[in-house]
mmCIF file of C-alpha atoms in Angstrom:
data_model
loop_
_atom_site.group_PDB
_atom_site.id
_atom_site.type_symbol
_atom_site.label_atom_id
_atom_site.label_comp_id
_atom_site.label_asym_id
_atom_site.label_seq_id
_atom_site.Cartn_x
_atom_site.Cartn_y
_atom_site.Cartn_z
ATOM 1 C CA MET Q 119 18.350 -18.821 53.931
ATOM 2 C CA ALA Q 120 20.291 -21.855 55.113
ATOM 3 C CA SER Q 121 22.920 -19.598 56.698
ATOM 4 C CA TYR Q 122 20.577 -18.217 59.399
ATOM 5 C CA LYS Q 123 18.124 -21.113 59.930
ATOM 6 C CA PRO Q 124 20.455 -22.807 62.469
ATOM 7 C CA THR Q 125 20.438 -19.667 64.633
ATOM 8 C CA VAL Q 126 16.640 -19.498 64.423
ATOM 9 C CA ASN Q 127 16.305 -23.183 65.352
ATOM 10 C CA LYS Q 128 18.743 -22.752 68.230
ATOM 11 C CA LEU Q 129 16.692 -19.857 69.610
ATOM 12 C CA PHE Q 130 13.308 -21.579 69.433
ATOM 13 C CA ASP Q 131 14.681 -24.915 70.678
ATOM 14 C CA ARG Q 132 15.957 -23.105 73.755
ATOM 15 C CA ILE Q 133 12.535 -21.474 74.278
ATOM 16 C CA ASP Q 134 10.915 -24.924 74.113
ATOM 17 C CA GLU Q 135 13.406 -26.246 76.686
ATOM 18 C CA LEU Q 136 12.758 -23.397 79.097
ATOM 19 C CA LEU Q 137 8.965 -23.719 78.783
ATOM 20 C CA SER Q 138 9.145 -27.510 79.293
ATOM 21 C CA ALA Q 139 11.192 -26.998 82.457
ATOM 22 C CA SER Q 140 8.942 -24.227 83.752
ATOM 23 C CA THR Q 141 6.536 -24.749 86.608
ATOM 24 C CA ARG Q 142 3.974 -23.068 84.391
ATOM 25 C CA PRO Q 143 4.288 -24.844 81.057
ATOM 26 C CA GLY Q 144 2.930 -23.128 77.982
ATOM 27 C CA SER Q 145 -0.632 -23.692 76.855
ATOM 28 C CA SER Q 146 -1.681 -25.114 73.518
ATOM 29 C CA ALA Q 147 -2.216 -21.525 72.340
ATOM 30 C CA ASP Q 148 1.401 -20.779 73.285
ATOM 31 C CA MET Q 149 2.574 -23.755 71.299
ATOM 32 C CA LYS Q 150 0.565 -22.702 68.225
ATOM 33 C CA PHE Q 151 1.912 -19.158 68.516
ATOM 34 C CA LEU Q 152 5.493 -20.373 68.800
ATOM 35 C CA THR Q 153 5.065 -22.772 65.881
ATOM 36 C CA ARG Q 154 3.749 -19.989 63.683
ATOM 37 C CA LEU Q 155 6.419 -17.586 64.925
ATOM 38 C CA ARG Q 156 9.196 -20.130 64.252
ATOM 39 C CA GLU Q 157 7.905 -20.520 60.693
ATOM 40 C CA ASP Q 158 7.874 -16.749 60.188
ATOM 41 C CA ALA Q 159 11.378 -16.485 61.620
ATOM 42 C CA SER Q 160 12.615 -19.236 59.298
ATOM 43 C CA HIS Q 161 11.463 -17.101 56.370
ATOM 44 C CA ASN Q 162 12.598 -13.858 58.048
ATOM 45 C CA GLN Q 163 9.110 -12.375 57.862
ATOM 46 C CA ARG Q 164 8.462 -8.810 58.943
ATOM 47 C CA ASP Q 165 7.928 -8.074 62.652
ATOM 48 C CA TRP Q 166 8.814 -11.560 63.881
ATOM 49 C CA GLN Q 167 11.558 -10.151 66.104
ATOM 50 C CA THR Q 168 9.142 -7.586 67.576
ATOM 51 C CA ARG Q 169 6.486 -10.210 68.243
ATOM 52 C CA LEU Q 170 9.049 -12.535 69.813
ATOM 53 C CA ASP Q 171 10.400 -9.777 72.052
ATOM 54 C CA SER Q 172 6.927 -8.963 73.374
ATOM 55 C CA TYR Q 173 6.234 -12.651 73.977
ATOM 56 C CA MET Q 174 9.487 -13.196 75.895
ATOM 57 C CA GLN Q 175 8.803 -10.144 78.078
ATOM 58 C CA CYS Q 176 5.385 -11.600 78.881
ATOM 59 C CA LEU Q 177 6.982 -14.939 79.844
ATOM 60 C CA LYS Q 178 9.271 -13.141 82.271
ATOM 61 C CA ASP Q 179 6.435 -11.041 83.720
ATOM 62 C CA GLN Q 180 4.411 -14.251 84.261
ATOM 63 C CA ARG Q 181 7.524 -15.838 85.853
ATOM 64 C CA ASN Q 182 7.665 -18.628 83.291
ATOM 65 C CA ILE Q 183 11.317 -17.727 82.742
ATOM 66 C CA SER Q 184 13.855 -15.889 84.861
ATOM 67 C CA GLY Q 185 15.684 -12.640 84.092
ATOM 68 C CA ALA Q 186 18.831 -14.643 83.278
ATOM 69 C CA ASP Q 187 16.828 -16.836 80.899
ATOM 70 C CA LEU Q 188 15.434 -13.734 79.201
ATOM 71 C CA ASN Q 189 18.927 -12.297 78.725
ATOM 72 C CA GLU Q 190 20.049 -15.615 77.240
ATOM 73 C CA LEU Q 191 17.137 -15.640 74.795
ATOM 74 C CA LEU Q 192 17.759 -12.005 73.843
ATOM 75 C CA ALA Q 193 21.382 -12.857 73.100
ATOM 76 C CA LEU Q 194 20.295 -15.770 70.904
ATOM 77 C CA ALA Q 195 17.753 -13.535 69.133
ATOM 78 C CA SER Q 196 20.456 -10.982 68.388
ATOM 79 C CA GLU Q 197 22.289 -13.632 66.347
ATOM 80 C CA CYS Q 198 19.250 -14.088 64.111
ATOM 81 C CA PRO Q 199 18.663 -11.917 61.053
ATOM 82 C CA GLU Q 200 16.802 -8.640 61.213
ATOM 83 C CA PRO Q 201 13.807 -8.568 58.861
ATOM 84 C CA THR Q 202 14.222 -6.140 55.982
ATOM 85 C CA PRO Q 203 11.750 -3.226 55.725
ATOM 86 C CA GLY Q 204 8.777 -3.744 53.454
ATOM 87 C CA ASN Q 205 8.841 -2.367 49.940
ATOM 88 C CA TRP Q 206 6.243 0.217 50.898
ATOM 89 C CA ASP Q 207 8.353 1.556 53.788
ATOM 90 C CA LEU Q 208 11.357 1.851 51.488
ATOM 91 C CA LEU Q 209 9.604 3.348 48.481
ATOM 92 C CA ALA Q 210 7.065 5.676 50.130
ATOM 93 C CA PRO Q 211 9.661 8.329 51.147
ATOM 94 C CA LEU Q 212 11.160 8.235 47.649
ATOM 95 C CA VAL Q 213 7.734 8.687 46.102
ATOM 96 C CA TRP Q 214 7.018 11.649 48.384
ATOM 97 C CA LEU Q 215 10.373 13.212 47.476
ATOM 98 C CA LEU Q 216 9.702 12.694 43.777
ATOM 99 C CA VAL Q 217 6.185 14.111 43.967
ATOM 100 C CA GLY Q 218 7.402 17.063 46.031
ATOM 101 C CA ALA Q 219 10.252 17.804 43.616
ATOM 102 C CA MET Q 220 7.891 17.589 40.640
ATOM 103 C CA SER Q 221 5.486 19.896 42.423
ATOM 104 C CA VAL Q 222 8.151 22.482 43.298
ATOM 105 C CA MET Q 223 9.483 22.544 39.751
ATOM 106 C CA GLY Q 224 5.976 22.567 38.329
ATOM 107 C CA TRP Q 225 4.849 25.568 40.369
ATOM 108 C CA MET Q 226 8.111 27.372 39.611
ATOM 109 C CA MET Q 227 8.459 26.719 35.885
ATOM 110 C CA LEU Q 228 5.049 25.872 34.454
ATOM 111 C CA ALA Q 229 1.724 27.625 34.167
ATOM 112 C CA VAL Q 230 -0.288 24.557 35.174
ATOM 113 C CA PRO Q 231 -3.973 24.699 34.079
ATOM 114 C CA VAL Q 232 -6.527 24.422 36.886
ATOM 115 C CA PRO Q 233 -7.911 21.013 35.745
ATOM 116 C CA TYR Q 234 -4.385 19.557 35.881
ATOM 117 C CA GLN Q 235 -3.897 21.044 39.338
ATOM 118 C CA LEU Q 236 -7.102 19.374 40.524
ATOM 119 C CA TRP Q 237 -6.127 16.025 39.011
ATOM 120 C CA PHE Q 238 -2.690 16.254 40.608
ATOM 121 C CA THR Q 239 -4.174 17.159 43.988
ATOM 122 C CA ALA Q 240 -6.665 14.269 43.764
ATOM 123 C CA ALA Q 241 -3.886 11.794 42.875
ATOM 124 C CA VAL Q 242 -1.756 13.021 45.760
ATOM 125 C CA ALA Q 243 -4.734 12.782 48.148
ATOM 126 C CA LEU Q 244 -5.393 9.193 47.013
ATOM 127 C CA PHE Q 245 -1.765 8.227 47.505
ATOM 128 C CA GLY Q 246 -1.734 9.919 50.910
ATOM 129 C CA GLY Q 247 -4.845 8.030 51.948
ATOM 130 C CA LEU Q 248 -3.303 4.696 50.932
ATOM 131 C CA TRP Q 249 -0.105 5.630 52.736
ATOM 132 C CA GLY Q 250 -2.089 6.382 55.893
ATOM 133 C CA ALA Q 251 -4.108 3.169 55.619
ATOM 134 C CA LYS Q 252 -0.895 1.143 55.445
ATOM 135 C CA HIS Q 253 -0.026 2.382 58.931
ATOM 136 C CA TYR Q 254 -3.118 0.699 60.421
ATOM 137 C CA ARG Q 255 -1.470 -2.420 61.826
ATOM 138 C CA ARG Q 256 -4.314 -4.051 63.767
ATOM 139 C CA PRO Q 257 -4.813 -7.682 62.583
ATOM 140 C CA ALA Q 258 -7.875 -8.236 60.416
ATOM 141 C CA SER Q 259 -8.820 -11.273 62.501
ATOM 142 C CA GLN Q 260 -9.803 -9.089 65.449
ATOM 143 C CA PRO Q 261 -13.468 -8.097 65.805
ATOM 144 C CA SER Q 262 -14.366 -4.687 64.463
ATOM 145 C CA ARG Q 263 -14.803 -1.999 67.088
ATOM 146 C CA ARG Q 264 -15.954 1.586 66.729
ATOM 147 C CA LYS Q 265 -12.772 3.134 68.155
ATOM 148 C CA ASN Q 266 -10.625 0.978 65.844
ATOM 149 C CA ARG Q 267 -12.632 2.046 62.794
ATOM 150 C CA PHE Q 268 -12.237 5.656 63.895
ATOM 151 C CA HIS Q 269 -8.482 5.152 64.280
ATOM 152 C CA ARG Q 270 -8.215 3.722 60.766
ATOM 153 C CA LEU Q 271 -10.244 6.600 59.294
ATOM 154 C CA PHE Q 272 -8.078 9.062 61.228
ATOM 155 C CA LEU Q 273 -4.915 7.550 59.714
ATOM 156 C CA ILE Q 274 -6.372 7.725 56.200
ATOM 157 C CA ALA Q 275 -7.486 11.349 56.688
ATOM 158 C CA SER Q 276 -4.083 12.240 58.137
ATOM 159 C CA GLY Q 277 -2.380 10.697 55.108
ATOM 160 C CA ILE Q 278 -4.577 12.756 52.770
ATOM 161 C CA VAL Q 279 -3.839 15.989 54.641
ATOM 162 C CA VAL Q 280 -0.101 15.292 54.820
ATOM 163 C CA GLY Q 281 -0.018 14.356 51.135
ATOM 164 C CA VAL Q 282 -1.779 17.508 49.953
ATOM 165 C CA LEU Q 283 0.316 19.699 52.235
ATOM 166 C CA ALA Q 284 3.606 18.023 51.258
ATOM 167 C CA ALA Q 285 2.991 17.917 47.521
ATOM 168 C CA VAL Q 286 0.859 21.004 46.846
ATOM 169 C CA HIS Q 287 0.775 23.725 49.485
ATOM 170 C CA LEU Q 288 4.237 23.305 50.997
ATOM 171 C CA PRO Q 289 6.043 23.343 47.594
ATOM 172 C CA ARG Q 290 4.119 26.455 46.561
ATOM 173 C CA GLY Q 291 5.071 28.145 49.800
ATOM 174 C CA VAL Q 292 8.688 27.075 49.435
ATOM 175 C CA LYS Q 293 8.726 28.424 45.885
ATOM 176 C CA ASP Q 294 7.416 31.800 47.012
ATOM 177 C CA VAL Q 295 9.921 32.031 49.869
ATOM 178 C CA VAL Q 296 12.833 30.994 47.633
ATOM 179 C CA GLU Q 297 11.828 33.595 45.045
ATOM 180 C CA VAL Q 298 11.676 36.377 47.636
ATOM 181 C CA ILE Q 299 15.050 35.403 49.106
ATOM 182 C CA GLY Q 300 16.631 34.936 45.660
ATOM 183 C CA GLU Q 301 15.343 38.229 44.288
ATOM 184 C CA SER Q 302 16.417 40.203 47.347
ATOM 185 C CA ARG Q 303 19.872 38.646 47.281
ATOM 186 C CA HIS Q 304 20.190 39.302 43.546
ATOM 187 C CA ALA Q 305 19.053 42.914 44.043
ATOM 188 C CA LYS Q 306 21.715 43.327 46.720
ATOM 189 C CA HIS Q 307 24.469 41.962 44.446
ATOM 190 C CA VAL Q 308 23.398 44.166 41.543
ATOM 191 C CA ALA Q 309 23.116 47.244 43.784
ATOM 192 C CA GLU Q 310 26.651 46.704 45.057
ATOM 193 C CA PHE Q 311 27.929 46.258 41.492
ATOM 194 C CA GLU Q 312 26.065 49.358 40.342
ATOM 195 C CA ALA Q 313 27.383 51.473 43.231
ATOM 196 C CA ALA Q 314 31.033 50.379 43.057
ATOM 197 C CA PRO Q 315 33.155 53.003 41.229
ATOM 198 C CA ASP Q 316 35.215 50.219 39.642
ATOM 199 C CA GLY Q 317 32.097 48.200 38.814
ATOM 200 C CA PHE Q 318 29.232 48.978 36.466
ATOM 201 C CA PRO Q 319 29.783 52.781 36.276
ATOM 202 C CA LEU Q 320 33.319 52.224 35.003
ATOM 203 C CA PHE Q 321 32.175 49.653 32.445
ATOM 204 C CA GLN Q 322 29.345 51.916 31.329
ATOM 205 C CA LYS Q 323 31.830 54.765 30.858
ATOM 206 C CA VAL Q 324 34.303 52.604 28.911
ATOM 207 C CA ALA Q 325 31.561 51.362 26.561
ATOM 208 C CA LYS Q 326 30.285 54.879 25.907
ATOM 209 C CA GLU Q 327 33.682 56.521 25.412
ATOM 210 C CA ASN Q 328 35.220 53.831 23.221
ATOM 211 C CA TYR Q 329 32.266 52.479 21.242
ATOM 212 C CA GLY Q 330 29.527 55.082 21.586
ATOM 213 C CA VAL Q 331 27.263 52.452 23.122
ATOM 214 C CA GLY Q 332 24.899 53.063 26.014
ATOM 215 C CA VAL Q 333 24.792 50.096 28.400
ATOM 216 C CA PHE Q 334 22.086 49.873 31.049
ATOM 217 C CA LEU Q 335 21.130 47.256 33.593
ATOM 218 C CA GLY Q 336 17.998 45.237 32.972
ATOM 219 C CA ASP Q 337 14.995 45.055 35.275
ATOM 220 C CA ILE Q 338 15.898 43.310 38.543
ATOM 221 C CA LYS Q 339 12.998 40.842 38.406
ATOM 222 C CA TYR Q 340 13.821 39.631 34.914
ATOM 223 C CA SER Q 341 17.579 39.710 35.359
ATOM 224 C CA TYR Q 342 17.109 37.542 38.476
ATOM 225 C CA GLN Q 343 15.353 34.912 36.374
ATOM 226 C CA LEU Q 344 17.976 35.112 33.616
ATOM 227 C CA THR Q 345 21.090 35.051 35.797
ATOM 228 C CA THR Q 346 20.324 33.235 39.050
ATOM 229 C CA LEU Q 347 17.824 30.451 38.360
ATOM 230 C CA HIS Q 348 19.220 27.315 36.769
ATOM 231 C CA LEU Q 349 16.817 27.242 33.838
ATOM 232 C CA PRO Q 350 17.385 26.390 30.156
ATOM 233 C CA GLY Q 351 18.966 29.387 28.456
ATOM 234 C CA SER Q 352 19.876 31.131 31.714
ATOM 235 C CA SER Q 353 23.358 32.521 32.315
ATOM 236 C CA SER Q 354 25.051 34.399 35.131
ATOM 237 C CA ALA Q 355 25.595 37.247 32.634
ATOM 238 C CA SER Q 356 23.906 38.113 29.352
ATOM 239 C CA MET Q 357 23.318 41.146 27.168
ATOM 240 C CA ASN Q 358 20.405 41.957 24.886
ATOM 241 C CA LEU Q 359 20.373 44.447 22.065
ATOM 242 C CA SER Q 360 17.577 46.932 22.681
ATOM 243 C CA GLN Q 361 16.448 49.890 20.595
ATOM 244 C CA GLY Q 362 19.396 52.300 20.873
ATOM 245 C CA TYR Q 363 21.195 50.691 23.798
ATOM 246 C CA CYS Q 364 22.510 47.427 25.233
ATOM 247 C CA GLU Q 365 20.739 45.870 28.218
ATOM 248 C CA LEU Q 366 22.953 43.931 30.636
ATOM 249 C CA SER Q 367 21.667 41.245 32.975
ATOM 250 C CA ILE Q 368 24.248 40.091 35.506
ATOM 251 C CA ASP Q 369 24.655 38.680 38.963
ATOM 252 C CA PRO Q 370 28.321 39.206 39.932
ATOM 253 C CA TRP Q 371 28.070 36.619 42.710
ATOM 254 C CA SER Q 372 26.720 34.015 40.271
ATOM 255 C CA VAL Q 373 29.482 34.856 37.788
ATOM 256 C CA THR Q 374 32.086 34.180 40.476
ATOM 257 C CA ARG Q 375 30.340 31.047 41.727
ATOM 258 C CA ASP Q 376 29.467 29.422 38.401
ATOM 259 C CA PHE Q 377 32.123 30.805 36.081
ATOM 260 C CA GLY Q 378 34.730 32.446 38.274
ATOM 261 C CA PRO Q 379 38.529 32.293 38.177
ATOM 262 C CA LYS Q 380 40.575 30.001 40.404
ATOM 263 C CA SER Q 381 42.264 32.936 42.139
ATOM 264 C CA ASP Q 382 40.095 35.440 43.971
ATOM 265 C CA ALA Q 383 42.766 38.054 43.296
ATOM 266 C CA ASP Q 384 41.762 37.987 39.598
ATOM 267 C CA ARG Q 385 38.041 38.334 40.316
ATOM 268 C CA LYS Q 386 37.519 41.926 39.139
ATOM 269 C CA THR Q 387 39.660 41.501 36.037
ATOM 270 C CA TRP Q 388 37.808 38.298 35.203
ATOM 271 C CA ILE Q 389 34.381 39.895 35.661
ATOM 272 C CA PHE Q 390 35.356 42.761 33.361
ATOM 273 C CA GLY Q 391 36.412 40.164 30.813
ATOM 274 C CA VAL Q 392 32.940 38.641 31.125
ATOM 275 C CA LEU Q 393 31.444 42.114 30.660
ATOM 276 C CA PHE Q 394 33.474 42.659 27.483
ATOM 277 C CA HIS Q 395 32.331 39.222 26.291
ATOM 278 C CA GLU Q 396 28.726 40.370 26.675
ATOM 279 C CA LEU Q 397 29.475 43.757 25.128
ATOM 280 C CA GLY Q 398 30.919 41.862 22.172
ATOM 281 C CA HIS Q 399 27.508 40.331 21.513
ATOM 282 C CA CYS Q 400 25.897 43.759 21.466
ATOM 283 C CA LEU Q 401 28.554 45.258 19.161
ATOM 284 C CA ASP Q 402 28.624 42.223 16.871
ATOM 285 C CA VAL Q 403 24.871 41.963 16.346
ATOM 286 C CA GLY Q 404 24.078 45.670 16.635
ATOM 287 C CA ARG Q 405 25.888 46.606 13.413
ATOM 288 C CA ASP Q 406 23.997 44.040 11.327
ATOM 289 C CA LEU Q 407 20.444 45.347 11.380
ATOM 290 C CA PRO Q 408 19.158 48.874 10.767
ATOM 291 C CA ALA Q 409 16.959 50.573 13.347
ATOM 292 C CA ILE Q 410 13.221 49.890 13.277
ATOM 293 C CA GLY Q 411 11.591 51.972 10.569
ATOM 294 C CA SER Q 412 14.949 52.713 8.946
ATOM 295 C CA SER Q 413 15.786 51.834 5.353
ATOM 296 C CA GLY Q 414 19.435 51.192 6.190
ATOM 297 C CA GLU Q 415 21.375 48.280 4.780
ATOM 298 C CA MET Q 416 21.366 44.872 6.490
ATOM 299 C CA HIS Q 417 24.808 43.346 7.174
ATOM 300 C CA LYS Q 418 25.933 39.813 8.038
ATOM 301 C CA PHE Q 419 28.960 40.298 10.321
ATOM 302 C CA SER Q 420 27.520 38.233 13.158
ATOM 303 C CA LEU Q 421 26.396 35.353 10.916
ATOM 304 C CA ALA Q 422 28.638 32.356 10.352
ATOM 305 C CA PRO Q 423 29.977 32.323 6.770
ATOM 306 C CA VAL Q 424 28.305 28.985 6.147
ATOM 307 C CA ASP Q 425 24.936 30.553 7.072
ATOM 308 C CA SER Q 426 25.301 34.049 5.603
ATOM 309 C CA LYS Q 427 25.385 32.825 2.002
ATOM 310 C CA ALA Q 428 21.682 31.996 2.041
ATOM 311 C CA VAL Q 429 20.594 35.222 3.764
ATOM 312 C CA ASN Q 430 18.877 37.773 1.512
ATOM 313 C CA ASP Q 431 16.163 39.274 3.714
ATOM 314 C CA LEU Q 432 15.175 39.736 7.334
ATOM 315 C CA GLY Q 433 13.349 36.401 7.516
ATOM 316 C CA SER Q 434 16.354 34.400 6.323
ATOM 317 C CA TYR Q 435 18.585 36.450 8.659
ATOM 318 C CA VAL Q 436 16.463 35.529 11.673
ATOM 319 C CA ALA Q 437 16.441 31.880 10.576
ATOM 320 C CA ALA Q 438 20.243 31.927 10.408
ATOM 321 C CA THR Q 439 20.525 33.267 13.965
ATOM 322 C CA LYS Q 440 18.857 30.103 15.247
ATOM 323 C CA ARG Q 441 21.496 27.802 13.773
ATOM 324 C CA GLN Q 442 24.194 26.376 15.994
ATOM 325 C CA SER Q 443 26.941 27.459 13.600
ATOM 326 C CA THR Q 444 25.990 31.146 13.915
ATOM 327 C CA ASN Q 445 25.631 30.887 17.684
ATOM 328 C CA LEU Q 446 29.141 29.458 17.867
ATOM 329 C CA TRP Q 447 30.418 32.187 15.499
ATOM 330 C CA ARG Q 448 29.017 34.869 17.809
ATOM 331 C CA GLU Q 449 30.418 33.260 20.960
ATOM 332 C CA ALA Q 450 33.841 33.079 19.298
ATOM 333 C CA TYR Q 451 33.794 36.841 18.703
ATOM 334 C CA SER Q 452 32.818 37.542 22.303
ATOM 335 C CA ASP Q 453 35.483 35.252 23.762
ATOM 336 C CA ILE Q 454 38.100 36.970 21.592
ATOM 337 C CA MET Q 455 36.814 40.324 22.884
ATOM 338 C CA ALA Q 456 37.318 39.157 26.481
ATOM 339 C CA ILE Q 457 40.856 37.953 25.773
ATOM 340 C CA GLY Q 458 41.677 41.200 23.967
ATOM 341 C CA TYR Q 459 40.475 43.185 26.974
ATOM 342 C CA TRP Q 460 42.691 41.125 29.301
ATOM 343 C CA LYS Q 461 45.675 41.724 27.019
ATOM 344 C CA ILE Q 462 45.156 45.486 27.344
ATOM 345 C CA ALA Q 463 44.056 45.747 31.003
ATOM 346 C CA ALA Q 464 46.215 43.022 32.575
ATOM 347 C CA PRO Q 465 48.980 41.978 30.142
ATOM 348 C CA GLY Q 466 50.820 40.018 32.823
ATOM 349 C CA LYS Q 467 47.767 37.876 33.601
ATOM 350 C CA ALA Q 468 46.121 37.740 30.176
ATOM 351 C CA ALA Q 469 47.592 34.390 29.088
ATOM 352 C CA ALA Q 470 46.638 32.684 32.363
ATOM 353 C CA LEU Q 471 43.103 34.093 32.306
ATOM 354 C CA ALA Q 472 42.642 33.115 28.648
ATOM 355 C CA SER Q 473 43.904 29.596 29.421
ATOM 356 C CA GLU Q 474 41.426 29.350 32.267
ATOM 357 C CA LEU Q 475 38.655 30.437 29.919
ATOM 358 C CA ARG Q 476 39.776 27.748 27.486
ATOM 359 C CA SER Q 477 39.678 25.116 30.239
ATOM 360 C CA LYS Q 478 36.112 26.068 31.144
ATOM 361 C CA ARG Q 479 35.026 25.920 27.502
ATOM 362 C CA SER Q 480 36.647 22.532 26.853
ATOM 363 C CA ALA Q 481 35.306 21.044 30.092
ATOM 364 C CA ASN Q 482 31.688 21.845 29.193
ATOM 365 C CA THR Q 483 31.357 19.400 26.310
ATOM 366 C CA LEU Q 484 27.549 19.565 26.309
ATOM 367 C CA ASP Q 485 27.488 23.287 25.507
ATOM 368 C CA VAL Q 486 28.257 23.212 21.777
ATOM 369 C CA ASN Q 487 27.426 26.909 21.372
ATOM 370 C CA HIS Q 488 30.459 27.775 23.503
ATOM 371 C CA SER Q 489 32.959 25.330 21.968
ATOM 372 C CA THR Q 490 35.278 28.204 21.109
ATOM 373 C CA THR Q 491 38.626 26.634 22.042
ATOM 374 C CA CYS Q 492 39.936 26.866 18.457
ATOM 375 C CA TRP Q 493 39.488 30.661 18.380
ATOM 376 C CA ILE Q 494 40.859 30.997 21.928
ATOM 377 C CA ASP Q 495 44.007 29.150 20.807
ATOM 378 C CA LYS Q 496 44.431 31.719 18.041
ATOM 379 C CA ALA Q 497 43.804 34.681 20.344
ATOM 380 C CA ILE Q 498 46.178 33.716 23.176
ATOM 381 C CA PRO Q 499 49.467 34.196 21.221
ATOM 382 C CA ALA Q 500 48.157 37.082 19.098
ATOM 383 C CA THR Q 501 49.587 40.575 19.512
ATOM 384 C CA ALA Q 502 47.398 42.688 21.765
ATOM 385 C CA PRO Q 503 45.153 45.336 20.192
ATOM 386 C CA ALA Q 504 46.594 48.847 20.286
ATOM 387 C CA SER Q 505 43.734 50.207 22.399
ATOM 388 C CA LEU Q 506 40.213 49.487 23.581
ATOM 389 C CA LYS Q 507 38.882 51.378 20.563
ATOM 390 C CA ASP Q 508 40.743 48.964 18.302
ATOM 391 C CA LEU Q 509 39.433 45.908 20.166
ATOM 392 C CA PRO Q 510 36.294 45.193 18.034
ATOM 393 C CA ALA Q 511 38.232 45.347 14.757
ATOM 394 C CA TRP Q 512 40.990 43.189 16.286
ATOM 395 C CA ALA Q 513 38.400 40.592 17.326
ATOM 396 C CA ASP Q 514 36.824 40.710 13.863
ATOM 397 C CA ALA Q 515 40.147 40.096 12.145
ATOM 398 C CA LEU Q 516 41.048 37.190 14.430
ATOM 399 C CA ARG Q 517 37.649 35.527 14.014
ATOM 400 C CA LEU Q 518 37.828 35.772 10.219
ATOM 401 C CA SER Q 519 41.459 34.710 9.867
ATOM 402 C CA ALA Q 520 41.277 31.690 12.183
ATOM 403 C CA SER Q 521 40.862 28.407 10.343
ATOM 404 C CA CYS Q 522 38.174 27.254 12.786
ATOM 405 C CA LYS Q 523 34.977 25.552 11.808
ATOM 406 C CA ALA Q 524 31.702 27.132 12.838
#
């Protein structure tokens, strides 16, 4: 505070000098105003610079000081500190952003019960009303007038309307627009992938001819949610085992954006590696359980050895699938499948693509289910499988023989 008080004193001392020398010296009210203003300036109170500027303009208009004097005072005022914004002015925008973000995510991700919606709307309306009331700057010492009361009520009502619009209706509208745009864009990407001769039709043919597996694309609406939205459990590509076929959910653009190769020249080869990774999940899990209503034998290929020992019925099998060790065991198989495909389809690029996959796995330390670097290290130098038909058995053998901990 001591660092700027001299500049404040210099400014107000000069004002006193000019008023004393004026042919129209200041009144006692002027002196009281200046005394109070000097005190506010000494403590760098809000609006003191604005109040001083208005006062100095009035002095010039009343010819108490000249234009040159005014410029001198303005120069002295510019050397004084600028009052910092009030806490409310700083925090109110952050609060609105927070409430808006919570609202957008709430409408998008949660089925919010009606009572909670009403409570939220009421809280937002209350905050908006307080926010509007804070913008009524007329001093309380002035007598109350009807138009001033109306102005204050108008500000409060405006704050309520803005608050409800910004935190309730606008986020809901934004959510709906984003969903429409996202779904249409996803549908376009999937349609292009489905129509490209070297895209989904080729993969579908390879899966059927080599493994006898029917692969079909999932419903656009659900695949959009699974592949494009950044939600827990979502992925740019995933495959579910359905009754008699494998259901693929994919957004090729999201695969390239979120999990793509460094070189765009390797894009198609990389995406097919991702597809074989997903196909690996279907092949790995699909051989374990018999069809519904069948009395076939249950197997444990896709269960981590540490988990399979305790499995003796369907209930214990399902419990094992929820353990992190089995999830990692399954991801290891699928990553080996992808590397094996690259070794067959692009032998000259396979090592580089596998190394890039390893880098992505090691960089994502929070995703323990995909910490497959140990198995990738075993697969990179391994001899390539003889053919695509031999790929599943090759991946099985590598997963079992690797001394990696699941």
